[in-house]
CSV table of C-alpha atoms and ligand atoms in Angstrom, one decimal:
chain,number,residue,atom,x,y,z
A,280,UNK,CA,2.6,20.2,19.6
A,281,UNK,CA,3.4,20.8,16.0
A,282,UNK,CA,1.9,23.6,13.9
A,283,UNK,CA,-1.3,22.5,12.2
A,284,UNK,CA,-0.8,21.7,8.5
A,285,UNK,CA,-3.3,20.9,5.8
A,286,UNK,CA,-2.0,19.0,2.8
A,287,UNK,CA,-3.6,18.1,-0.6
A,288,UNK,CA,-2.1,14.8,-1.8
A,289,UNK,CA,-2.3,13.1,-5.2
A,290,UNK,CA,-1.8,9.3,-5.8
A,291,UNK,CA,-1.3,8.1,-9.3
A,292,UNK,CA,1.3,5.3,-9.2
A,293,UNK,CA,-0.7,2.5,-10.9
A,294,UNK,CA,-4.5,1.7,-11.0
A,295,UNK,CA,-5.8,4.4,-8.6
A,296,UNK,CA,-6.0,8.1,-9.2
A,297,UNK,CA,-6.7,9.6,-5.8
A,298,UNK,CA,-6.8,13.1,-4.4
A,299,UNK,CA,-7.3,13.8,-0.7
A,300,UNK,CA,-6.8,16.5,1.9
A,301,UNK,CA,-5.5,15.7,5.3
A,302,UNK,CA,-5.2,18.0,8.3
A,303,UNK,CA,-2.9,17.4,11.3
A,304,UNK,CA,-2.9,17.6,14.3
A,305,UNK,CA,-5.2,15.9,15.1
A,306,UNK,CA,-5.2,13.6,12.1
A,307,UNK,CA,-8.2,14.2,10.0
A,308,UNK,CA,-9.0,13.2,6.4
A,309,UNK,CA,-11.2,16.1,5.0
A,310,UNK,CA,-11.9,14.3,1.8
A,311,UNK,CA,-10.9,11.1,-0.1
A,312,UNK,CA,-11.7,11.1,-3.8
A,313,UNK,CA,-10.7,8.0,-5.8
A,314,UNK,CA,-11.0,7.0,-9.5
A,315,UNK,CA,-10.0,3.4,-10.2
A,316,UNK,CA,-8.8,2.2,-13.6
A,317,UNK,CA,-10.1,-1.2,-14.6
A,318,UNK,CA,-8.2,-2.8,-17.5
A,319,UNK,CA,-10.4,-4.0,-20.4
A,320,UNK,CA,-8.4,-7.2,-20.5
A,321,UNK,CA,-5.3,-8.7,-18.7
A,322,UNK,CA,-3.3,-6.6,-16.2
A,323,UNK,CA,-2.6,-2.9,-16.1
A,324,UNK,CA,-1.5,-1.2,-19.4
A,325,UNK,CA,0.6,1.7,-18.3
A,326,UNK,CA,-0.4,4.1,-21.1
A,327,UNK,CA,-4.1,3.2,-20.7
A,328,UNK,CA,-3.9,3.7,-17.0
A,329,UNK,CA,-2.2,7.1,-17.5
A,330,UNK,CA,-5.0,8.1,-20.0
A,331,UNK,CA,-7.6,7.1,-17.4
A,332,UNK,CA,-5.9,9.3,-14.8
A,333,UNK,CA,-5.6,12.3,-17.2
A,334,UNK,CA,-9.3,11.9,-18.1
A,335,UNK,CA,-10.3,11.9,-14.4
A,336,UNK,CA,-7.9,14.5,-13.0
A,337,UNK,CA,-10.1,17.5,-13.5
A,338,UNK,CA,-13.4,15.9,-12.3
A,339,UNK,CA,-11.6,14.4,-9.2
A,340,UNK,CA,-10.1,17.8,-8.4
A,341,UNK,CA,-13.4,19.5,-8.8
A,342,UNK,CA,-15.0,17.1,-6.4
A,343,UNK,CA,-12.2,17.8,-3.8
A,344,UNK,CA,-12.6,21.6,-4.3
A,345,UNK,CA,-16.4,21.3,-3.6
A,346,UNK,CA,-15.6,19.9,-0.2
A,347,UNK,CA,-12.7,22.1,1.1
A,348,UNK,CA,-11.6,25.7,0.7
A,349,UNK,CA,-8.3,26.2,-1.1
A,350,UNK,CA,-7.2,28.9,1.3
A,351,UNK,CA,-6.8,26.2,4.0
A,352,UNK,CA,-4.1,24.3,2.0
A,353,UNK,CA,-0.6,24.7,3.3
A,354,UNK,CA,1.2,22.2,1.1
A,355,UNK,CA,0.9,19.9,-1.9
A,356,UNK,CA,2.2,16.3,-2.2
A,357,UNK,CA,2.2,13.7,-4.8
A,358,UNK,CA,3.4,10.1,-5.3
A,359,UNK,CA,6.8,10.6,-6.8
A,360,UNK,CA,7.6,6.8,-7.1
A,361,UNK,CA,7.9,3.9,-7.2
A,362,UNK,CA,5.4,3.2,-9.9
A,363,UNK,CA,4.6,3.3,-13.6
A,364,UNK,CA,6.3,6.3,-15.3
A,365,UNK,CA,3.3,7.5,-17.4
A,366,UNK,CA,0.9,7.3,-14.5
A,367,UNK,CA,3.3,9.0,-12.1
A,368,UNK,CA,3.7,11.9,-14.5
A,369,UNK,CA,0.0,12.7,-14.5
A,370,UNK,CA,-0.1,13.1,-10.8
A,371,UNK,CA,3.1,15.0,-10.7
A,372,UNK,CA,2.0,17.5,-13.3
A,373,UNK,CA,-1.3,18.2,-11.5
A,374,UNK,CA,0.6,18.6,-8.2
A,375,UNK,CA,3.0,21.1,-9.7
A,376,UNK,CA,0.2,23.2,-11.2
A,377,UNK,CA,-1.6,23.3,-7.8
A,378,UNK,CA,1.6,24.2,-5.9
A,379,UNK,CA,2.4,27.0,-8.4
A,380,UNK,CA,-1.1,28.4,-8.4
A,381,UNK,CA,-1.4,28.5,-4.6
A,382,UNK,CA,2.3,29.4,-4.0
A,383,UNK,CA,2.7,26.5,-1.6
A,384,UNK,CA,5.5,24.0,-1.0
A,385,UNK,CA,5.6,20.9,-3.1
A,386,UNK,CA,6.6,17.5,-1.5
A,387,UNK,CA,7.3,14.4,-3.6
A,388,UNK,CA,6.6,11.3,-1.5
A,389,UNK,CA,7.5,7.6,-1.7
A,390,UNK,CA,4.4,5.4,-2.3
A,391,UNK,CA,5.7,2.6,-0.1
A,392,UNK,CA,6.6,4.9,2.8
A,393,UNK,CA,3.1,6.4,2.5
A,394,UNK,CA,1.5,2.9,2.9
A,395,UNK,CA,3.6,2.3,6.0
A,396,UNK,CA,3.0,5.7,7.5
A,397,UNK,CA,-0.8,5.7,7.1
A,398,UNK,CA,-0.8,2.3,8.9
A,399,UNK,CA,1.3,3.8,11.7
A,400,UNK,CA,-0.8,6.9,12.0
A,401,UNK,CA,-4.2,5.1,12.0
A,402,UNK,CA,-3.1,2.4,14.5
A,403,UNK,CA,-0.8,4.7,16.6
A,404,UNK,CA,1.7,1.9,16.6
A,405,UNK,CA,4.8,3.0,18.5
A,406,UNK,CA,7.4,0.5,17.4
A,407,UNK,CA,5.9,-2.1,15.0
A,408,UNK,CA,7.0,-4.7,12.5
A,409,UNK,CA,5.3,-3.9,9.3
A,410,UNK,CA,4.3,-6.4,6.6
A,411,UNK,CA,3.9,-4.4,3.3
A,412,UNK,CA,2.0,-6.5,0.8
A,413,UNK,CA,0.7,-5.2,-2.5
A,414,UNK,CA,0.7,-5.8,-6.2
A,415,UNK,CA,4.4,-4.8,-6.6
A,416,UNK,CA,5.8,-5.4,-3.1
A,417,UNK,CA,6.3,-7.9,-0.4
A,418,UNK,CA,8.5,-6.8,2.4
A,419,UNK,CA,8.9,-7.1,6.2
A,420,UNK,CA,10.0,-3.7,7.5
A,421,UNK,CA,11.1,-2.2,10.7
A,422,UNK,CA,11.0,1.6,10.8
A,423,UNK,CA,13.8,2.7,13.0
A,424,UNK,CA,16.4,5.4,13.6
A,425,UNK,CA,15.3,7.6,10.8
A,426,UNK,CA,15.1,4.9,8.1
A,427,UNK,CA,13.2,1.8,7.0
A,428,UNK,CA,15.1,-1.4,7.6
A,429,UNK,CA,13.9,-4.1,5.2
A,430,UNK,CA,14.3,-7.3,7.1
A,431,UNK,CA,12.9,-9.7,4.6
A,432,UNK,CA,11.3,-9.6,1.1
A,433,UNK,CA,10.2,-11.7,-1.8
A,434,UNK,CA,13.0,-13.2,-3.9
A,435,UNK,CA,10.8,-13.1,-7.0
A,436,UNK,CA,7.2,-11.9,-7.4
A,437,UNK,CA,5.0,-9.9,-4.9
A,438,UNK,CA,2.1,-11.7,-3.2
A,439,UNK,CA,-0.4,-9.4,-5.0
A,440,UNK,CA,1.2,-10.3,-8.3
A,441,UNK,CA,0.8,-14.0,-7.4
A,442,UNK,CA,-2.9,-13.4,-6.7
A,443,UNK,CA,-3.4,-11.2,-9.8
A,444,UNK,CA,-1.5,-13.6,-12.2
A,445,UNK,CA,-3.4,-16.6,-10.9
A,446,UNK,CA,-6.7,-14.8,-11.2
A,447,UNK,CA,-5.9,-13.8,-14.8
A,448,UNK,CA,-5.2,-17.4,-15.7
A,449,UNK,CA,-8.4,-18.5,-14.0
A,450,UNK,CA,-10.4,-15.8,-15.7
A,451,UNK,CA,-11.4,-14.0,-12.5
A,452,UNK,CA,-10.7,-10.5,-13.7
A,453,UNK,CA,-8.3,-7.7,-12.4
A,454,UNK,CA,-7.5,-7.1,-9.6
A,455,UNK,CA,-7.7,-10.7,-8.5
A,456,UNK,CA,-7.7,-10.1,-4.7
A,457,UNK,CA,-11.3,-9.5,-3.9
A,458,UNK,CA,-12.6,-12.3,-6.1
A,459,UNK,CA,-10.0,-14.8,-4.9
A,460,UNK,CA,-11.0,-13.9,-1.3
A,461,UNK,CA,-14.6,-14.5,-2.0
A,462,UNK,CA,-14.1,-17.9,-3.7
A,463,UNK,CA,-11.6,-19.0,-1.0
A,464,UNK,CA,-14.3,-18.5,1.6
A,465,UNK,CA,-16.4,-21.2,-0.1
A,466,UNK,CA,-13.7,-24.0,0.3
A,467,UNK,CA,-11.8,-25.7,3.1
A,468,UNK,CA,-9.9,-28.2,1.0
A,469,UNK,CA,-6.2,-27.6,1.1
A,470,UNK,CA,-4.2,-28.6,-2.0
A,471,UNK,CA,-0.5,-28.9,-1.2
A,472,UNK,CA,1.5,-26.1,-2.9
A,473,UNK,CA,5.2,-25.1,-2.7
A,474,UNK,CA,5.9,-23.4,0.6
A,475,UNK,CA,9.1,-21.4,0.2
A,476,UNK,CA,10.5,-19.5,3.2
A,477,UNK,CA,14.2,-18.8,3.6
A,478,UNK,CA,15.0,-16.9,6.8
A,479,UNK,CA,12.8,-13.8,6.4
A,480,UNK,CA,12.5,-14.0,2.7
A,481,UNK,CA,9.8,-15.7,0.7
A,482,UNK,CA,9.3,-16.9,-2.9
A,483,UNK,CA,6.1,-17.3,-4.8
A,484,UNK,CA,7.0,-18.1,-8.4
A,485,UNK,CA,7.0,-21.9,-7.8
A,486,UNK,CA,3.5,-21.6,-6.2
A,487,UNK,CA,2.2,-19.6,-9.2
A,488,UNK,CA,3.6,-22.1,-11.7
A,489,UNK,CA,1.8,-25.0,-9.9
A,490,UNK,CA,-1.4,-23.0,-9.5
A,491,UNK,CA,-1.5,-22.2,-13.2
A,492,UNK,CA,-1.0,-25.8,-14.1
A,493,UNK,CA,-4.0,-26.8,-11.9
A,494,UNK,CA,-6.5,-24.3,-13.4
A,495,UNK,CA,-9.2,-26.3,-15.0
A,496,UNK,CA,-8.1,-29.5,-13.2
A,497,UNK,CA,-9.1,-28.6,-9.7
A,498,UNK,CA,-12.2,-26.6,-8.5
A,499,UNK,CA,-11.3,-22.9,-8.5
A,500,UNK,CA,-12.6,-22.4,-5.0
A,501,UNK,CA,-10.1,-25.0,-3.7
A,502,UNK,CA,-7.2,-23.3,-5.6
A,503,UNK,CA,-8.1,-19.9,-4.1
A,504,UNK,CA,-8.4,-21.3,-0.6
A,505,UNK,CA,-5.0,-23.2,-1.0
A,506,UNK,CA,-3.3,-20.1,-2.4
A,507,UNK,CA,-4.4,-17.9,0.5
A,508,UNK,CA,-3.7,-20.5,3.2
A,509,UNK,CA,-0.2,-21.2,1.9
A,510,UNK,CA,0.9,-17.8,0.8
A,511,UNK,CA,-0.4,-16.1,3.9
A,512,UNK,CA,1.1,-18.7,6.3
A,513,UNK,CA,4.5,-17.9,4.7
A,514,UNK,CA,4.0,-14.2,5.2
A,515,UNK,CA,2.9,-14.6,8.8
A,516,UNK,CA,5.8,-16.9,9.5
A,517,UNK,CA,8.4,-14.4,8.3
A,518,UNK,CA,6.7,-11.6,10.1
A,519,UNK,CA,6.6,-13.6,13.4
A,520,UNK,CA,10.3,-14.3,12.9
A,521,UNK,CA,11.1,-10.6,12.6
A,522,UNK,CA,9.1,-9.8,15.7
A,523,UNK,CA,10.9,-12.5,17.7
A,524,UNK,CA,14.3,-11.5,16.4
A,525,UNK,CA,13.8,-7.8,17.4
A,526,UNK,CA,11.7,-8.6,20.5
A,527,UNK,CA,8.8,-6.4,19.3
A,528,UNK,CA,5.2,-6.9,20.1
A,529,UNK,CA,3.3,-4.7,17.7
A,530,UNK,CA,2.4,-5.9,14.2
A,531,UNK,CA,0.7,-3.9,11.4
A,532,UNK,CA,0.0,-4.7,7.7
A,533,UNK,CA,0.2,-2.1,4.9
A,534,UNK,CA,-0.7,-2.3,1.2
A,535,UNK,CA,-3.6,-3.6,-0.9
A,536,UNK,CA,-3.3,-7.3,0.0
A,537,UNK,CA,-4.0,-6.2,3.6
A,538,UNK,CA,-7.6,-5.8,2.6
A,539,UNK,CA,-7.8,-9.6,2.8
A,540,UNK,CA,-9.9,-10.7,5.8
A,541,UNK,CA,-8.1,-14.1,6.0
A,542,UNK,CA,-4.7,-12.5,6.1
A,543,UNK,CA,-5.7,-10.1,8.9
A,544,UNK,CA,-7.4,-13.0,10.8
A,545,UNK,CA,-4.1,-15.0,10.6
A,546,UNK,CA,-2.2,-11.9,11.8
A,547,UNK,CA,-4.5,-11.6,14.8
A,548,UNK,CA,-4.1,-15.3,15.7
A,549,UNK,CA,-0.3,-15.2,15.4
A,550,UNK,CA,-0.1,-12.1,17.7
A,551,UNK,CA,-2.5,-13.6,20.3
A,552,UNK,CA,-0.3,-16.7,20.5
A,553,UNK,CA,2.8,-14.7,21.2
A,554,UNK,CA,1.0,-12.1,23.4
A,555,UNK,CA,1.6,-9.4,20.9
A,556,UNK,CA,-0.9,-7.1,19.3
A,557,UNK,CA,-2.1,-6.9,15.7
A,558,UNK,CA,-3.2,-3.3,15.1
A,559,UNK,CA,-5.9,-3.2,12.4
A,560,UNK,CA,-7.5,-0.1,10.8
A,561,UNK,CA,-10.4,0.6,8.4
A,562,UNK,CA,-10.1,-1.6,5.4
A,563,UNK,CA,-10.4,1.2,2.8
A,564,UNK,CA,-6.9,2.5,3.7
A,565,UNK,CA,-5.0,-0.7,2.8
A,566,UNK,CA,-5.5,-0.1,-1.0
A,567,UNK,CA,-3.8,2.8,-2.8
A,568,UNK,CA,-5.4,6.1,-1.9
A,569,UNK,CA,-4.7,9.9,-1.7
A,570,UNK,CA,-5.1,10.1,2.1
A,571,UNK,CA,-1.8,8.3,2.6
A,572,UNK,CA,0.0,10.6,0.1
A,573,UNK,CA,-1.4,13.7,1.8
A,574,UNK,CA,-0.4,12.4,5.2
A,575,UNK,CA,3.1,11.4,4.0
A,576,UNK,CA,3.4,14.9,2.6
A,577,UNK,CA,2.9,16.3,6.1
A,578,UNK,CA,5.4,13.8,7.6
A,579,UNK,CA,8.1,14.5,5.1
A,580,UNK,CA,7.6,18.3,5.1
A,581,UNK,CA,8.1,18.2,8.9
A,582,UNK,CA,11.3,16.2,8.3
A,583,UNK,CA,12.5,19.1,6.1
A,584,UNK,CA,11.6,17.7,2.7
A,585,UNK,CA,10.3,19.8,-0.2
A,586,UNK,CA,11.0,20.2,-3.9
A,587,UNK,CA,11.6,22.9,-6.4
A,588,UNK,CA,9.1,22.4,-9.3
A,589,UNK,CA,12.1,22.3,-11.7
A,590,UNK,CA,13.6,19.3,-9.8
A,591,UNK,CA,10.4,17.4,-9.2
A,592,UNK,CA,10.9,14.7,-11.9
A,593,UNK,CA,9.3,11.4,-11.0
A,594,UNK,CA,11.3,8.4,-9.7
A,595,UNK,CA,9.7,5.2,-11.0
A,596,UNK,CA,12.3,3.0,-9.1
A,597,UNK,CA,12.6,4.9,-5.8
A,598,UNK,CA,13.5,2.4,-3.1
A,599,UNK,CA,12.0,2.6,0.4
A,600,UNK,CA,15.4,2.1,2.0
A,601,UNK,CA,16.4,5.5,0.6
A,602,UNK,CA,13.6,7.3,2.4
A,603,UNK,CA,13.8,9.1,5.7
A,604,UNK,CA,11.5,7.6,8.4
A,605,UNK,CA,9.9,9.7,11.1
A,606,UNK,CA,11.0,8.8,14.7
A,607,UNK,CA,8.6,6.3,16.5
A,608,UNK,CA,5.5,7.9,17.9
A,609,UNK,CA,6.3,11.5,16.9
A,610,UNK,CA,3.2,11.8,14.6
A,611,UNK,CA,0.9,9.5,16.6
A,612,UNK,CA,-1.6,12.1,17.7
B,864,ATP,P1,2.3,-0.9,-4.7
B,864,ATP,O1,3.1,0.1,-5.5
B,864,ATP,O2,2.2,-0.5,-3.3
B,864,ATP,O3,2.8,-2.3,-5.0
B,864,ATP,P2,-0.2,-1.5,-5.9
B,864,ATP,O4,-0.3,-0.9,-7.2
B,864,ATP,O5,0.0,-2.9,-5.9
B,864,ATP,O6,0.8,-0.7,-5.1
B,864,ATP,P3,-2.3,-1.6,-3.8
B,864,ATP,O7,-3.7,-1.0,-3.9
B,864,ATP,O8,-1.4,-1.2,-2.7
B,864,ATP,O9,-1.6,-1.2,-5.2
B,864,ATP,O10,-2.4,-3.2,-3.9
B,864,ATP,C1,-3.1,-3.8,-5.0
B,864,ATP,C2,-3.0,-5.3,-4.8
B,864,ATP,O11,-3.9,-5.7,-3.7
B,864,ATP,C3,-3.5,-6.1,-6.0
B,864,ATP,O12,-2.6,-7.2,-6.2
B,864,ATP,C4,-4.8,-6.7,-5.5
B,864,ATP,O13,-5.2,-7.9,-6.1
B,864,ATP,C5,-4.6,-6.9,-4.0
B,864,ATP,N1,-5.8,-6.9,-3.3
B,864,ATP,C6,-6.9,-6.0,-3.2
B,864,ATP,N2,-7.9,-6.5,-2.4
B,864,ATP,C7,-7.5,-7.7,-2.0
B,864,ATP,C8,-8.1,-8.7,-1.2
B,864,ATP,N3,-9.3,-8.6,-0.6
B,864,ATP,N4,-7.4,-9.9,-0.9
B,864,ATP,C9,-6.1,-10.0,-1.5
B,864,ATP,N5,-5.5,-9.1,-2.2
B,864,ATP,C10,-6.2,-8.0,-2.5
B,865,FE2,FE1,0.2,0.5,-3.3
């Protein structure tokens, strides 16, 4: 068994400023502090979100320090990218300060890999297909042989972006996901929308254009229902294709859109039909959080990654395919 490590992790890529402490083995989240930025109007304004994170950094850290003792911390991790530059820099600065103060290693982690790895850790999935769905990403992924193979992705906008842009047009606030889910549950009338799947890729911009043109003309509940049924069917179809192609029978979802009950229900149905398993986990870990960053800090440190403070600049466009993946099952306990 590996040496026990305790990592403090900081998330600050976009709307959420989160700090958490995770211990392993066995996996345990000792605390999970989150401060979520809500834009006054429209979507995320990067400089406003960064200001929010800066204003909350010290009170969030104080809350963490009231729950754990600093002597237990072995390493410090932060979301190095991808994300919004001004937001990333707030988390990175705090992480550098903590690492210097405690004299502990600093690990810069990839936010997308952290979503995937928290899902793998919490479900103990050995060899899954992962559907990563969030505000900025829509990908079908297979973690294998030390890397993340992206089998399919969106050809234009992410599914979370589809939901948020539609919600903005329909005046449902930001983020759109929770409100769209609630309204969708009040309808069962399907309006035909563009269904665009090419192999294992999807495209949502045609659907967004049509939905936007129907705002005010069709009941909003029906639009929310139709968006969910159509977009999620596309996502489940490409995920199923990936499972069939690689002959895999475990399926997990990562990222904020995974908080959607209907998407997880459809995932369960698809898996039951093909005698596979959909592995679910507590809903609060789908959205951005510090726990996944602390956990990914431990994973990457064990893979030999760490940074000198001088070289720890953020990477707003860091791609998942350039990140090392841990071998299947190694960190499952
Ligand atoms: P990433 O860098 O991973 O793209 P992100 O900034 O999009 O991160 P996440 O918390 O991973 O952050 O995902 C946020 C997205 O999840 C938003 O688009 C939001 O509308 C969506 N979302 C949240 N809850 C739900 C829900 N219940 N149903 C559908 N979508 C949801
Ligand atoms: Fe995210």
